[in-house]
Each structure stands twice: as structure tokens, then as C-alpha cells.
mmCIF file of C-alpha atoms in Angstrom:
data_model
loop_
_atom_site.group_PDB
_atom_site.id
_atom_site.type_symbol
_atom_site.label_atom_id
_atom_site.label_comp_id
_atom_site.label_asym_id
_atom_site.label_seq_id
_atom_site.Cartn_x
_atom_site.Cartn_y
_atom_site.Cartn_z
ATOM 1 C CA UNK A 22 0.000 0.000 0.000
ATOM 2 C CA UNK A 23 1.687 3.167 -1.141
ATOM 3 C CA UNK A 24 2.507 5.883 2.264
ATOM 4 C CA UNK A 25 0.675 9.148 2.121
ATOM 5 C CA UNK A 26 1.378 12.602 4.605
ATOM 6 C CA UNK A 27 -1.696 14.359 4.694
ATOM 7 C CA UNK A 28 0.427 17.620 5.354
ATOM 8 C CA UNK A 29 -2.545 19.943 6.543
ATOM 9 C CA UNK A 30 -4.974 18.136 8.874
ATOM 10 C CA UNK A 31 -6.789 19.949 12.265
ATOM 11 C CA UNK A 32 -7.439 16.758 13.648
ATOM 12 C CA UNK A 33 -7.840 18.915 16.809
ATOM 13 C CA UNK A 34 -11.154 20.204 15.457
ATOM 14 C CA UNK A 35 -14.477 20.039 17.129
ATOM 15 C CA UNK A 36 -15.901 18.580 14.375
ATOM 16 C CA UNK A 37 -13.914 15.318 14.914
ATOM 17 C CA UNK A 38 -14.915 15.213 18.944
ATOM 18 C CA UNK A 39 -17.544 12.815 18.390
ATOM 19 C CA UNK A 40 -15.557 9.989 16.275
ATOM 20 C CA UNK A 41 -11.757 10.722 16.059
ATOM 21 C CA UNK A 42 -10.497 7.494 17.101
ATOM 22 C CA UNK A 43 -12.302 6.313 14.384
ATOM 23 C CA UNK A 44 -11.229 9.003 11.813
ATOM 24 C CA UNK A 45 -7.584 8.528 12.710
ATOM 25 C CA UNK A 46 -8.048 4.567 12.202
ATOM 26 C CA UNK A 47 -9.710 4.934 8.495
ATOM 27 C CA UNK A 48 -6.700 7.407 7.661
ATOM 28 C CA UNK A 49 -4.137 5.327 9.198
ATOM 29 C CA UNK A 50 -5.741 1.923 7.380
ATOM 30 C CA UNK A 51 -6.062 3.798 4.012
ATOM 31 C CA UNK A 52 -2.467 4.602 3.963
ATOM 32 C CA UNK A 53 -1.983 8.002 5.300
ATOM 33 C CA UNK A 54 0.698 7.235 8.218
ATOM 34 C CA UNK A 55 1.275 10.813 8.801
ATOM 35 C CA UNK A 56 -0.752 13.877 9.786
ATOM 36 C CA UNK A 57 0.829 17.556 10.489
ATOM 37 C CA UNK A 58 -1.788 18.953 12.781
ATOM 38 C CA UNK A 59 -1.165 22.961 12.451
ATOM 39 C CA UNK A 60 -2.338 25.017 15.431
ATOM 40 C CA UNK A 61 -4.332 28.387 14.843
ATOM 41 C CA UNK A 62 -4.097 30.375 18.281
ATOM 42 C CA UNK A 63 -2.317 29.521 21.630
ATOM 43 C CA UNK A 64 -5.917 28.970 22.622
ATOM 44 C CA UNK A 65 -5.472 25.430 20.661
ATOM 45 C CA UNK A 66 -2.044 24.775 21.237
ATOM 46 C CA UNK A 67 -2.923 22.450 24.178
ATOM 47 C CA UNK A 68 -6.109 20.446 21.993
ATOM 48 C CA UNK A 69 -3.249 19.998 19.136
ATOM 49 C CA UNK A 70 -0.408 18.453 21.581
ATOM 50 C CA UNK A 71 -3.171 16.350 23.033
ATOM 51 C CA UNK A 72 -4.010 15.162 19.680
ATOM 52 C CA UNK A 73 -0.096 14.492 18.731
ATOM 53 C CA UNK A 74 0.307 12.912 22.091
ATOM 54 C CA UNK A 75 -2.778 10.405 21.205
ATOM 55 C CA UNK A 76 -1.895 9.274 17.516
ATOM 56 C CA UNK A 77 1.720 8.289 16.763
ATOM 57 C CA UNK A 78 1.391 9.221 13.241
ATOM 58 C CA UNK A 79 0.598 13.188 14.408
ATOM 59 C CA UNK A 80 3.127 15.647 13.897
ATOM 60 C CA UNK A 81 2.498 19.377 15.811
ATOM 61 C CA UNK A 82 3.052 22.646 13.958
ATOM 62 C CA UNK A 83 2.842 25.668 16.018
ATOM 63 C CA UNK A 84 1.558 29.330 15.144
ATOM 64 C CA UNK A 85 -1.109 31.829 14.542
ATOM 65 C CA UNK A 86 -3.201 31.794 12.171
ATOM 66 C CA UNK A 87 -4.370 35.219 9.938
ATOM 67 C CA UNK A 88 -8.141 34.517 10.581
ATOM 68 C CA UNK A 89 -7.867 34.938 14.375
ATOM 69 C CA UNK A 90 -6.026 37.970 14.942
ATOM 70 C CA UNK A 91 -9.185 39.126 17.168
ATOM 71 C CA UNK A 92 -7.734 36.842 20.009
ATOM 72 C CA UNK A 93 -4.347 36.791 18.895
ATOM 73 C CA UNK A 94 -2.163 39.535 21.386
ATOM 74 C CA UNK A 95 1.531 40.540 21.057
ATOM 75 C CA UNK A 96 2.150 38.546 24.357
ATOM 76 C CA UNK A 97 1.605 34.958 22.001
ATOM 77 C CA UNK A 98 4.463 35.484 20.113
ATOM 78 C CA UNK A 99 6.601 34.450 23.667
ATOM 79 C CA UNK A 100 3.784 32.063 24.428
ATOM 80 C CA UNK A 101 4.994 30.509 20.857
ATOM 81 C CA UNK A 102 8.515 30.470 21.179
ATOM 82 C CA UNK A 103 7.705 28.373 24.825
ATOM 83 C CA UNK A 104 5.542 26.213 22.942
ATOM 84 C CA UNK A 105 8.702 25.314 19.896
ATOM 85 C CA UNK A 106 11.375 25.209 23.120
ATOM 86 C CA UNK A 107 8.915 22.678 25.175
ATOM 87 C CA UNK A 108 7.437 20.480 21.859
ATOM 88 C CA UNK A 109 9.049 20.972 18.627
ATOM 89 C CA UNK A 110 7.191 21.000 15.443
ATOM 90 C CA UNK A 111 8.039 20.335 12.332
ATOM 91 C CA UNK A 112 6.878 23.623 11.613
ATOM 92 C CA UNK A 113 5.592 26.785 12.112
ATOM 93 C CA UNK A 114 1.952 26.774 11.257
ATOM 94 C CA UNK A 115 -0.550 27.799 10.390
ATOM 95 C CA UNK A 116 0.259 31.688 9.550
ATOM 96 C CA UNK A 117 -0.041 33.953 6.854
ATOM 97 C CA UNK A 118 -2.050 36.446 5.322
ATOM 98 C CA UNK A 119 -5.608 36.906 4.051
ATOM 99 C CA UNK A 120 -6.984 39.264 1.573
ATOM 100 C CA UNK A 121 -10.244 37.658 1.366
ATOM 101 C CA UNK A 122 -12.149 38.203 4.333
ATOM 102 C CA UNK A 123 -12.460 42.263 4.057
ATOM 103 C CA UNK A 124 -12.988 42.762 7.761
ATOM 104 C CA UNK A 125 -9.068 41.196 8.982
ATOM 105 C CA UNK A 126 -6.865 43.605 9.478
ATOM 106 C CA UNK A 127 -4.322 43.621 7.033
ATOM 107 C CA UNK A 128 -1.597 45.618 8.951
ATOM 108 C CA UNK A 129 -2.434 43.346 12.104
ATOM 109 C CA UNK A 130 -2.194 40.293 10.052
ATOM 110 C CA UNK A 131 1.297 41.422 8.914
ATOM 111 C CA UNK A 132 2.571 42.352 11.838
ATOM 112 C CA UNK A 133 1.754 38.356 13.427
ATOM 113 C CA UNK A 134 2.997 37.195 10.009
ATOM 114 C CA UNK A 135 6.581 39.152 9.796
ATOM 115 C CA UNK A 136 6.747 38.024 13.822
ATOM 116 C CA UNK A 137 6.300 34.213 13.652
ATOM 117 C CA UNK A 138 8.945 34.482 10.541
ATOM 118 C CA UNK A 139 11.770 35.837 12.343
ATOM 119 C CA UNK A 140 10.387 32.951 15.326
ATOM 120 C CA UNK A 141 10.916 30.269 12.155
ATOM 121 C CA UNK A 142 13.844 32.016 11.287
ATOM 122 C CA UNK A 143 15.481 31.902 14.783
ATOM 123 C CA UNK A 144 14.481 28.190 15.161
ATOM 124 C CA UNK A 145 15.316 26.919 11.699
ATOM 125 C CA UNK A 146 12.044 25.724 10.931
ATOM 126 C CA UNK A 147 10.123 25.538 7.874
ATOM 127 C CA UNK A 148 6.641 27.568 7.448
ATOM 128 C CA UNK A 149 3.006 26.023 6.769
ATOM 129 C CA UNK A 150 1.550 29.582 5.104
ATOM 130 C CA UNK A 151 -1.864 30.382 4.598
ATOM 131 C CA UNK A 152 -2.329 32.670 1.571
ATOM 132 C CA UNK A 153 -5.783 33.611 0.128
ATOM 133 C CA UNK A 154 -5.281 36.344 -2.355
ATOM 134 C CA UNK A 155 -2.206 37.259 -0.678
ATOM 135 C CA UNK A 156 0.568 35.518 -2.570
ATOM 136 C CA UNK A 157 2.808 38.527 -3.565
ATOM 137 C CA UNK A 158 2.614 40.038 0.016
ATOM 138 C CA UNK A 159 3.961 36.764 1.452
ATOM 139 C CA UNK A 160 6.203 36.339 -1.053
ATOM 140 C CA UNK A 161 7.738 40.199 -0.303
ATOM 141 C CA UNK A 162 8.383 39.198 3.297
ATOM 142 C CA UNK A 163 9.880 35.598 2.190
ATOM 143 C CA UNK A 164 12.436 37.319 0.046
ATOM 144 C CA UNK A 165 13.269 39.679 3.264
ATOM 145 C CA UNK A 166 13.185 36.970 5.958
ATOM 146 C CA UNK A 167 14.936 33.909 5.129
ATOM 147 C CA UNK A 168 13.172 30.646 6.951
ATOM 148 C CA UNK A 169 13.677 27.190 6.112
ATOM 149 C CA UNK A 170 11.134 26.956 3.063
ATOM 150 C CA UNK A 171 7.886 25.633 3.830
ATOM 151 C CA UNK A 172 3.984 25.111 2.570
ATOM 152 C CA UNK A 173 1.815 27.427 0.441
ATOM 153 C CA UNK A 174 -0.719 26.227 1.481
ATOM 154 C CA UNK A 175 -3.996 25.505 -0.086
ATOM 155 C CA UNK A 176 -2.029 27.083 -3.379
ATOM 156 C CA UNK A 177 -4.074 28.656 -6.019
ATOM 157 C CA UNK A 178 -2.046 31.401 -7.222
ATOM 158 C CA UNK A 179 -0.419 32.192 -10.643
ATOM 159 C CA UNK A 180 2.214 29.955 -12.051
ATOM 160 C CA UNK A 181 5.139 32.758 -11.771
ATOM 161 C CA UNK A 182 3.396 33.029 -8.399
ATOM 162 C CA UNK A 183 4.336 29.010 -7.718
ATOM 163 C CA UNK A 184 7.806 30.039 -9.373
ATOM 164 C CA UNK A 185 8.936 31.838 -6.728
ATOM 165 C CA UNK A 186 7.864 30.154 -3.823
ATOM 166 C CA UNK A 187 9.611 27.430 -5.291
ATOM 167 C CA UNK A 188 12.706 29.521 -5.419
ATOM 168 C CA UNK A 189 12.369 29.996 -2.133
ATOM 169 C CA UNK A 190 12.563 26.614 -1.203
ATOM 170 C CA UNK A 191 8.456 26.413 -0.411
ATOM 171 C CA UNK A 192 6.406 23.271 -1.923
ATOM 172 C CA UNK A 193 2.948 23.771 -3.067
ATOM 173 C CA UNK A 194 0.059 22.311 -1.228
ATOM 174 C CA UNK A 195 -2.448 20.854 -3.102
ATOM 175 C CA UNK A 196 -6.143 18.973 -1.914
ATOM 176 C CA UNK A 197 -9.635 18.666 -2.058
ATOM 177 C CA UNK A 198 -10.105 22.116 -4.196
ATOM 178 C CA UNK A 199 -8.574 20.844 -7.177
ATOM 179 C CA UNK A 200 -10.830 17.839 -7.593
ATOM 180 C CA UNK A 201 -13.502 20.009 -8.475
ATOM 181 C CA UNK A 202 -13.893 19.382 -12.123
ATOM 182 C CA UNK A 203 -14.507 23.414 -12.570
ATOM 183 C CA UNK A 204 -11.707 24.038 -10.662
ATOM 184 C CA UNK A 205 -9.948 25.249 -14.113
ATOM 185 C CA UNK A 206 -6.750 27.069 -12.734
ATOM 186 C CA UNK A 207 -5.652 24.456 -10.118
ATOM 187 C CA UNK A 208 -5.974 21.628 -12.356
ATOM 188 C CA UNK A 209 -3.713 23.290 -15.088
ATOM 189 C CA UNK A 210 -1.750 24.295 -11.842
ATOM 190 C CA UNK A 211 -1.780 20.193 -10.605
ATOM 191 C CA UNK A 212 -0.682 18.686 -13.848
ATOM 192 C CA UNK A 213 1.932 21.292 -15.263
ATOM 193 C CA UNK A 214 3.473 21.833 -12.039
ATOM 194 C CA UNK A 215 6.820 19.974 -11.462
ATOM 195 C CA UNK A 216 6.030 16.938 -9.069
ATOM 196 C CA UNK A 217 8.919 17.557 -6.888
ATOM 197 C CA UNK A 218 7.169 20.773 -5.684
ATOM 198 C CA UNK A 219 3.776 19.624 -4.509
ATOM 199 C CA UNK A 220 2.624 17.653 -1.203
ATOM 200 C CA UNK A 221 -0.606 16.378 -0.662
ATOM 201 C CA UNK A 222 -3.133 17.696 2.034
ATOM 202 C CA UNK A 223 -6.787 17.865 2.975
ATOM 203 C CA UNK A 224 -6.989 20.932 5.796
ATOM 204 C CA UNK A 225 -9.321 18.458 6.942
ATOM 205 C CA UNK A 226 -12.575 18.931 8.396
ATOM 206 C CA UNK A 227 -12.269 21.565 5.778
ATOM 207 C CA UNK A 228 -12.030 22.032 1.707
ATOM 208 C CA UNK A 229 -13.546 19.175 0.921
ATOM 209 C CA UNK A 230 -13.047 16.925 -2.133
ATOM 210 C CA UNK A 231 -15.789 17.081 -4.945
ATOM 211 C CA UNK A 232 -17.406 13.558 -4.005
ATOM 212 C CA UNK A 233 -18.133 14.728 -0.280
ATOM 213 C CA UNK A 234 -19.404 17.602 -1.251
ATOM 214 C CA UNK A 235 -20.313 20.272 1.052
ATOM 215 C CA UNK A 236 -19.237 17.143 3.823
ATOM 216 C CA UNK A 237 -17.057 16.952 6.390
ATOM 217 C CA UNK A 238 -13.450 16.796 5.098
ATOM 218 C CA UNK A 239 -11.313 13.735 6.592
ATOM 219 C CA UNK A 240 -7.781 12.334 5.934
ATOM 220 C CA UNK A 241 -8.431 9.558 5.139
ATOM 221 C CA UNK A 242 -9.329 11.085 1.759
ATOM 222 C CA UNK A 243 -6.318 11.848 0.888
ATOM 223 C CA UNK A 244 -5.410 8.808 -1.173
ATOM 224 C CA UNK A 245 -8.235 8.919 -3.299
ATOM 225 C CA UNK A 246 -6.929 13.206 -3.439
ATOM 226 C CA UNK A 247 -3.604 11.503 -4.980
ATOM 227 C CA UNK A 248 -5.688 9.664 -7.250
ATOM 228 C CA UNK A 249 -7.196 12.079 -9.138
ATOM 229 C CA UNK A 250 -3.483 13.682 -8.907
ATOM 230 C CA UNK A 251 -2.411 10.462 -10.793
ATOM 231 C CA UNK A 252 -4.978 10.973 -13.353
ATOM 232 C CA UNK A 253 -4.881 14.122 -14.265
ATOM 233 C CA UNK A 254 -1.171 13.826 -14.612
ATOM 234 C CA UNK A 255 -1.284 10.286 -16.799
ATOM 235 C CA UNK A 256 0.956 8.809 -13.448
ATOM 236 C CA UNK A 257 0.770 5.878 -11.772
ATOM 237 C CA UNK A 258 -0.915 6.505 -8.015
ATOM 238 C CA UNK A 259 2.550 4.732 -6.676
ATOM 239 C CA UNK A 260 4.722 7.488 -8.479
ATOM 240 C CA UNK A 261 2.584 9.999 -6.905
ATOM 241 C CA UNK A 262 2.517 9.066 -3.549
ATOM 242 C CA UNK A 263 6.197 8.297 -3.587
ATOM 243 C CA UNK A 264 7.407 11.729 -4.637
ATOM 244 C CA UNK A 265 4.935 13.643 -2.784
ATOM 245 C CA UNK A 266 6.036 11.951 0.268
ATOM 246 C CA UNK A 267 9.405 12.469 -0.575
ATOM 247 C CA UNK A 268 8.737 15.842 -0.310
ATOM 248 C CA UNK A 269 7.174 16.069 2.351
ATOM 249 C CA UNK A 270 9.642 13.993 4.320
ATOM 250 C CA UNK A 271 12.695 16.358 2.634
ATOM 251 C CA UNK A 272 10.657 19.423 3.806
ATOM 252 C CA UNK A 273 9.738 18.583 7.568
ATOM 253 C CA UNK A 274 13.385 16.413 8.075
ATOM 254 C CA UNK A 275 11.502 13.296 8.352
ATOM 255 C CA UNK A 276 13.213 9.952 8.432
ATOM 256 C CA UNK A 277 11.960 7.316 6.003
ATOM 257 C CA UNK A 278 10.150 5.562 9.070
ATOM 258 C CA UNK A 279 9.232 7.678 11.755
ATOM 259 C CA UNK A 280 6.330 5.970 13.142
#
């Protein structure tokens, strides 16, 4: 059975409380031995340990995330660092920007975002980004602030766009969106984008694939997410999950068999 790394997953999520033993033991028996479990405010950095702590195959990444800057407060950024010096992650996650809800505060936003670089930065650690409509503005900080590569996450930017996070030593996260069979750009995106720069991931409960619908979002979907990869690319599903994992494991400094 090829190995998948669903490398965006909030297994922490309430909408898992009522059966996540049992979503974590589809995922696992499907193939997906590894889950990065990004946390969004130090409110959830405790749920997210408890979750890595539970499931072998869990991975932490610490940060804040652009969408909750009404809770986040300077004061998190040391809460943070404690977090990285007491559990490291494999990365510093999720954070980034986001132009598309109108009512964030864009100079708030950056200032968390420039902040938990220079914290990635200081511990060598690669990024998970979050980027709606805000590509470019990471990108300007990335060329100031050197970090350890990382994820766009959730990509669906231009292809010069992808160009230069690849320069930067980012891969290019790619799920459930791109299954959508209108989902014109990120399909071009999935198939004429070298392999070598995308990793799998399903941001589960969220973006989910086009057969659940409007559904609840699981990792254990991933595989059948690599699938439609192989397809649209004229691969082999082995090829796909072998170089995507690759990746992954080359980005976060994985061994081969870490569980």
C-alpha cells in the first residue's frame, strides 16, 4: 500500500470530537501514516499536543493563524517560542495572510505574520503559510526573511506566483479544491506543475473533495486526493505518492520511518 502525509490536517477540530479514534483509524488503514496537525491560536495549542500525544502518526506545527487575529495579542508570540522550546514542530503553522475576508486587518495580520517568521527564522524551521489572495505580500516578506522553506498552502495562485515560492525553497500544497472538475486554474496548476514541488493535504474537516461535497473533510481522503493527482497527470498513483512523500519527508526532516 503506497505511504501518504496528509500535510494539513486539524485533527484537533471540534468537528472530529464525536468519532476521532475512528477518523484517525480509516486514515491510518487507508495509507496516510502521517498527519501535520497545524495550530491556529495559543488557545489550541494544548487540543493539538493532546491530539499528537494520542496518535503516533501526528506531527504538531505551532503558530497563529491570519483569521484569528481578534484573540491573537503581542504577548503569544513568547507564548509561541515556549511552545517550539517545550514540543518541537516540524513547523511553524498555520500563519499567513488573508486578503479575502475584508474585515481582517491587514496591517495586524502582517505584523503576526513578519513576527512568527523571524520565530521560524530563529528556530530553523520551515513555514506552513496560509495565503488567500495574498501571494505577492507573502512572497515580499519571504524574500526579506529567510526561513527554512515551507507550505503554500492551499495554493491557487499564478504559475510565476508558484515560481517563486519554489525559489524559495516552499512546496505547493495541493487537496480537495482541485478535484472540483470546474476548478480550471488548479488543475492546469496540478498537472503542469513539477512533481517535486507539490505535497498532498486535505486541511481536513475543511475544503472538501468534490465527491463529499459540502461534507465533512477527513484524511483519510487523501489517497483517493492523490488519485485524481495520478490521473490528471497520466501517473501511476505509486509514483505519486512516492514523490509527494518524498517531499514532504525532505521538507519537515523526516526519516523514512518515523512511526
Amino acid at each position: 500500500m503506497p505511504f501518504f502525509i496528509d500535510t494539513h490536517c486539524h485533527l484537533d477540530a471540534a468537528e472530529f470530537d464525536a468519532d476521532r479514534d475512528a477518523v484517525y483509524a480509516h486514515a491510518t488503514a487507508a495509507g496516510v501514516g502521517l498527519q501535520v496537525v497545524p495550530a491556529i491560536s495559543r488557545d489550541n495549542f494544548a487540543a493539538v499536543a493532546t491530539v499528537c500525544a494520542r496518535y503516533p502518526g501526528c506531527l504538531p506545527a505551532w503558530g497563529l493563524h491570519p483569521m484569528y487575529i481578534g484573540i491573537h495579542r503581542p504577548e503569544h508570540l513568547a507564548d509561541l517560542r515556549a511552545q517550539i522550546e517545550a514540543q518541537r514542530p516540524v513547523a511553524v503553522g498555520e500563519i499567513g495572510l488573508d486578503l479575502f475576508v475584508r474585515d481582517l486587518d491587514y496591517a495586524t495580520q502582517e505584523f503576526f505574520y513578519v513576527e512568527q517568521l523571524k520565530i521560524a527564522r530563529d528556530y530553523d524551521l520551515p513555514v506552513l503559510l496560509h495565503c488567500r489572495k495574498a501571494n505577492d505580500e507573502l512572497l515580499k516578506h519571504l524574500r526579506r526573511i529567510k526561513v527554512r522553506g515551507g507550505i503554500a498552502h492551499a495554493f491557487n495562485g499564478s504559475p510565476q506566483q508558484a515560481d517563486e515560492f519554489i525559489k524559495l525553497g516552499f512546496k505547493l500544497g495541493f487537496g480537495g479544491a482541485f478535484t472540483w472538475p470546474r476548478a480550471n486554474n488548479l488543475r492546469r496548476l496540478a498537472v503542469n506543475l513539477p512533481l517535486d514541488a507539490i505535497v498532498l493535504e486535505t486541511d481536513s474537516p475543511d475544503i472538501p473533495p468534490a465527491w463529499i461535497g459540502r461534507g465533512r473533510n477527513a484524511p483519510g481522503e487523501l489517497p483517493r486526493i492523490a488519485q485524481t493527482l495520478a490521473e490528471l497527470r497520466g501517473l501511476d498513483i505509486i509514483a505519486v505518492a512516492r514523490t509527494t512523500t518524498r517531499n514532504a519527508r525532505t521538507l519537515f526532516g523526516l526519516a523514512e520511518d518515523p512511526v
